[in-house]
XYZ file of C-alpha atoms in Angstrom:
244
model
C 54.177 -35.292 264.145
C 50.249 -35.285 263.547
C 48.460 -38.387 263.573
C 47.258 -38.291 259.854
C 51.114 -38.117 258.856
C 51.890 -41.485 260.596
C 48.863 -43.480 259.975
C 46.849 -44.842 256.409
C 42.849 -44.855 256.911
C 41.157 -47.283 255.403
C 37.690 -48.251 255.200
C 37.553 -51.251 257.567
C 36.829 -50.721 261.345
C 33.872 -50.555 263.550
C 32.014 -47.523 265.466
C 30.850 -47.910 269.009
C 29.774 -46.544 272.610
C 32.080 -46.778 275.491
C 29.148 -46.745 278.108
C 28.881 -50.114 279.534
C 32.572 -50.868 277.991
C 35.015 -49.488 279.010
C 37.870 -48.437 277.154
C 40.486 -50.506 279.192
C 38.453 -53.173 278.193
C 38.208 -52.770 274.693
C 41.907 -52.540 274.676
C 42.716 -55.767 276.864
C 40.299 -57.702 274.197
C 42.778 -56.398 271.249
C 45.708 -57.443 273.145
C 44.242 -60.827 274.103
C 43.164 -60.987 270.089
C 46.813 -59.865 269.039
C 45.073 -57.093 266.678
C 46.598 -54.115 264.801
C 44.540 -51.576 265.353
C 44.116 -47.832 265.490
C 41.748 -46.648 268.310
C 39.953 -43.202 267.988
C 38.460 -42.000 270.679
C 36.286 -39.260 271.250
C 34.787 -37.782 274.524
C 32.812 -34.252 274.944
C 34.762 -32.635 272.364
C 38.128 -34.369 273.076
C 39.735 -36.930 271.001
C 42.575 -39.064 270.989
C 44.251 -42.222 269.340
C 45.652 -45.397 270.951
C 47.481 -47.303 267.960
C 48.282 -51.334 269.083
C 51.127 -53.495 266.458
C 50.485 -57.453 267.249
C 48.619 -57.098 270.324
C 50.879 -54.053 272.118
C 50.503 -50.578 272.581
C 52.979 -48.452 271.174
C 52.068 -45.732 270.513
C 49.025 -42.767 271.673
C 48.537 -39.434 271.481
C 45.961 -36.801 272.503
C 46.295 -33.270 271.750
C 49.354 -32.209 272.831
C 50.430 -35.575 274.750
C 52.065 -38.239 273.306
C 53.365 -41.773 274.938
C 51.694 -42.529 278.024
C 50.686 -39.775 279.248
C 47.917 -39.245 276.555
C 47.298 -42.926 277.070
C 46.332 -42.322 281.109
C 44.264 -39.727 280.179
C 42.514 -41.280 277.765
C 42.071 -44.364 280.191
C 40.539 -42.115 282.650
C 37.604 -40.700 280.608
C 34.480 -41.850 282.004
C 32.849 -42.783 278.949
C 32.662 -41.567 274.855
C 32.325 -42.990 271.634
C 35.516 -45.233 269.573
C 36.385 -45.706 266.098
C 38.046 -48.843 265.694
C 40.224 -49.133 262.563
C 41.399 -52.737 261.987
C 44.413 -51.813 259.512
C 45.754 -48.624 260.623
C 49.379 -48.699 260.986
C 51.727 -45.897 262.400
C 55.609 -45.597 262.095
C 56.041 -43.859 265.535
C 56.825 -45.973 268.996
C 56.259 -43.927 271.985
C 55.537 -46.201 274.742
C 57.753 -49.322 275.261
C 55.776 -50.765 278.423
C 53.019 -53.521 278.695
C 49.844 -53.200 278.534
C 49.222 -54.723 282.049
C 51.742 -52.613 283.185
C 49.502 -49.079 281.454
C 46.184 -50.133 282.462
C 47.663 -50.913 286.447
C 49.282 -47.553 286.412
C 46.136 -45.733 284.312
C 43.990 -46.357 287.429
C 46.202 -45.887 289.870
C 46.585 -42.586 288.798
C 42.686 -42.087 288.520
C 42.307 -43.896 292.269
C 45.240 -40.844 293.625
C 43.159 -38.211 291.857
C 40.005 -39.122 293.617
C 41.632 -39.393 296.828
C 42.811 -36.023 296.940
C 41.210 -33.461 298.553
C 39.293 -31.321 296.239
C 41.447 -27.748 295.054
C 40.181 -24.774 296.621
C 39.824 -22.051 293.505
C 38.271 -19.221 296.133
C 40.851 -16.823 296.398
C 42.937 -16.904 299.639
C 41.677 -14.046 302.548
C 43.379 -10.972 301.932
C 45.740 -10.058 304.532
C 44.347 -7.100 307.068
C 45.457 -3.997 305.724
C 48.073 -2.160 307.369
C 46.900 1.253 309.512
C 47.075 3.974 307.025
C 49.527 6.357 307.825
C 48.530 9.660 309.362
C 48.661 11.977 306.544
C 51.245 14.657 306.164
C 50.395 18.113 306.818
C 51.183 20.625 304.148
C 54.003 22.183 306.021
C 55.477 18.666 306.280
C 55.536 18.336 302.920
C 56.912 21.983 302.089
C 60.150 20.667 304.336
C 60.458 17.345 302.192
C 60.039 18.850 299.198
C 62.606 21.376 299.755
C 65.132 19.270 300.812
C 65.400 17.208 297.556
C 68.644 17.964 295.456
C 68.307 20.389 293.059
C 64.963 22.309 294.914
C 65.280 25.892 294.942
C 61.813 27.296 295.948
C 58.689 25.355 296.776
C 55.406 27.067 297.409
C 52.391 25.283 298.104
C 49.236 26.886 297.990
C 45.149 26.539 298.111
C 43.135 26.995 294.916
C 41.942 30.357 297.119
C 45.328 31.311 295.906
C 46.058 31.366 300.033
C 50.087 30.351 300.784
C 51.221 27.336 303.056
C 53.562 29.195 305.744
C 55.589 32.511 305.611
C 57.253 32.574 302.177
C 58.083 35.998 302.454
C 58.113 38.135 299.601
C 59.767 35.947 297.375
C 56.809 33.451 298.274
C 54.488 35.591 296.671
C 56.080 36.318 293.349
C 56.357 32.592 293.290
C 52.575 31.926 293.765
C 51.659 34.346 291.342
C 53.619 33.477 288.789
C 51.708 29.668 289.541
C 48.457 31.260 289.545
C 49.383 32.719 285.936
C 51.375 29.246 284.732
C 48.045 27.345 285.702
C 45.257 30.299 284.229
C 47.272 29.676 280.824
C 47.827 26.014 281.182
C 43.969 25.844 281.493
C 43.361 28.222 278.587
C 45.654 26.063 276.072
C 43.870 22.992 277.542
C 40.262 24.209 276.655
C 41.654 25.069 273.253
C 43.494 21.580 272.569
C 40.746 19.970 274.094
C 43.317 17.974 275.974
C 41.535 18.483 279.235
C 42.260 19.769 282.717
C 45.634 20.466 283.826
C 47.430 18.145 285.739
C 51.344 19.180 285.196
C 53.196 22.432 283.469
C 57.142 21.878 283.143
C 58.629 25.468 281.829
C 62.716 25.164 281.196
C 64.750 27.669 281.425
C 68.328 28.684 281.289
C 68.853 29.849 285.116
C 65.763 28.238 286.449
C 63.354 25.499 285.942
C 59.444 25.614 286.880
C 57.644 22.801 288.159
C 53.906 23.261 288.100
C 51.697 20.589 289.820
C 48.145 20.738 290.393
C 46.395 18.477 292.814
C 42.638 18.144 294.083
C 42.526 20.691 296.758
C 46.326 22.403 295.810
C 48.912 23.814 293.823
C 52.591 23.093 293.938
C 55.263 25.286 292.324
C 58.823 23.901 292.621
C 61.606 26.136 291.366
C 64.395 23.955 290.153
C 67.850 24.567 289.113
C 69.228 24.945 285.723
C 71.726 22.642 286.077
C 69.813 20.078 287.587
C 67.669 17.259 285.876
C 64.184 18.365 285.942
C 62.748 15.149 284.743
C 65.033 13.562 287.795
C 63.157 16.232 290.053
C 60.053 16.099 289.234
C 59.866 12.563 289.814
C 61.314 12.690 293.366
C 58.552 15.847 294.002
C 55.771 12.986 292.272
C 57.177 10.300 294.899
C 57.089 12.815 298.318
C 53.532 14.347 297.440
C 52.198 10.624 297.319
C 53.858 9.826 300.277
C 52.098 12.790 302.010
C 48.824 11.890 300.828
């Protein structure tokens, strides 16, 4: 619950500077004085409150901490400004323990803090990268490629048009068929404006045609018509990376 729905302002109260005092002291003195009192303190932008029935605490709260835990960090500002409000009453009780008891454990929290070492924020030394992998030749990945389910035909070839290893004459219907696929892809991408070509996917009811175009080649997979060419093209994606 928000502070202004537990607690009546009223005009009484004094302003001040914790500098010299600090704010374990003020409190001790309204405990020694027995004083219900409302305590608003501000530091560089924060602000809290540290409400005291009869001379106890019972009750703070600072942004999203309530109890003692907003009390301790209150406590372990280093200095800030108070608003003092002399009857300011709250209907909420969320610490139960002295106040000799807060202020002990308040800076022996604040003495653990300072005796730790200091948190290292630089980001940890990245670990030595692993020797690359000697890359795959093209015939390498001709035999991969072929050998996933659902592969009829694979021909890789140059942008020269030139074949990777004998395909026979089946081979080069294949590649030309890929050099047409990509001259048309490339047309209807200059149209669209949708840019260069990166993938063609042609269904059909026999046969599939999987149209790939990397930086320095182009691979045509023939796929089955009964397979999944989504599924297929994916595994053809994951081997040409692999052989990169």
């Amino acid at each position: 619950m928000a502070a202004e729905d537990t607690w009546k302002r009223t005009p009484a109260g004094f302003e001040g500077d914790i500098s010299g005092l600090g704010l374990s002291d003020i409190i001790q003195l309204d405990v020694v004085n027995r004083f219900s009192v409302c305590i608003d303190v501000q530091y560089e932008g924060l602000q809290g409150l540290i409400f005291l029935r009869d001379g106890e605490v019972i009750h703070a709260e600072r942004g999203e901490l309530t109890g003692e835990a907003a009390f301790y960090e209150m406590v372990s500002w280093p200095g800030g400004r108070f608003s003092h409000k002399e009857n300011v009453a709250t209907t909420r009780r969320s610490i139960q323990k002295s106040c000799q008891f807060l202020l002990l454990e308040a800076h022996r929290l604040m003495d653990e803090r300072r005796e730790s070492p200091p948190v290292n924020h630089a980001r940890p030394a990245a670990p030595a990268a692993a020797p690359a992998a000697r890359p795959s030749s093209p015939a390498e990945v001709l035999r991969t490629l072929r050998e996933i389910p659902g592969v009829v035909q694979v021909v890789i070839q140059g942008k020269d048009g030139a074949g990777v290893g004998d395909e026979g004459y089946e081979g080069e219907i294949v590649r030309g068929q890929a050099q047409y696929v990509a001259m048309v892809g490339r047309q209807l991408g200059e149209k669209l404006q949708a840019g260069a070509l990166h993938a063609v996917v042609v269904r059909g009811t026999t046969r599939h045609v999987l149209l790939l175009v990397a930086k320095s080649h182009l691979v045509t997979v023939l796929v089955d018509g009964e397979a999944q060419v989504g599924a297929v093209e994916g595994a053809v994606r994951k081997a040409l990376a692999r052989g990169r």
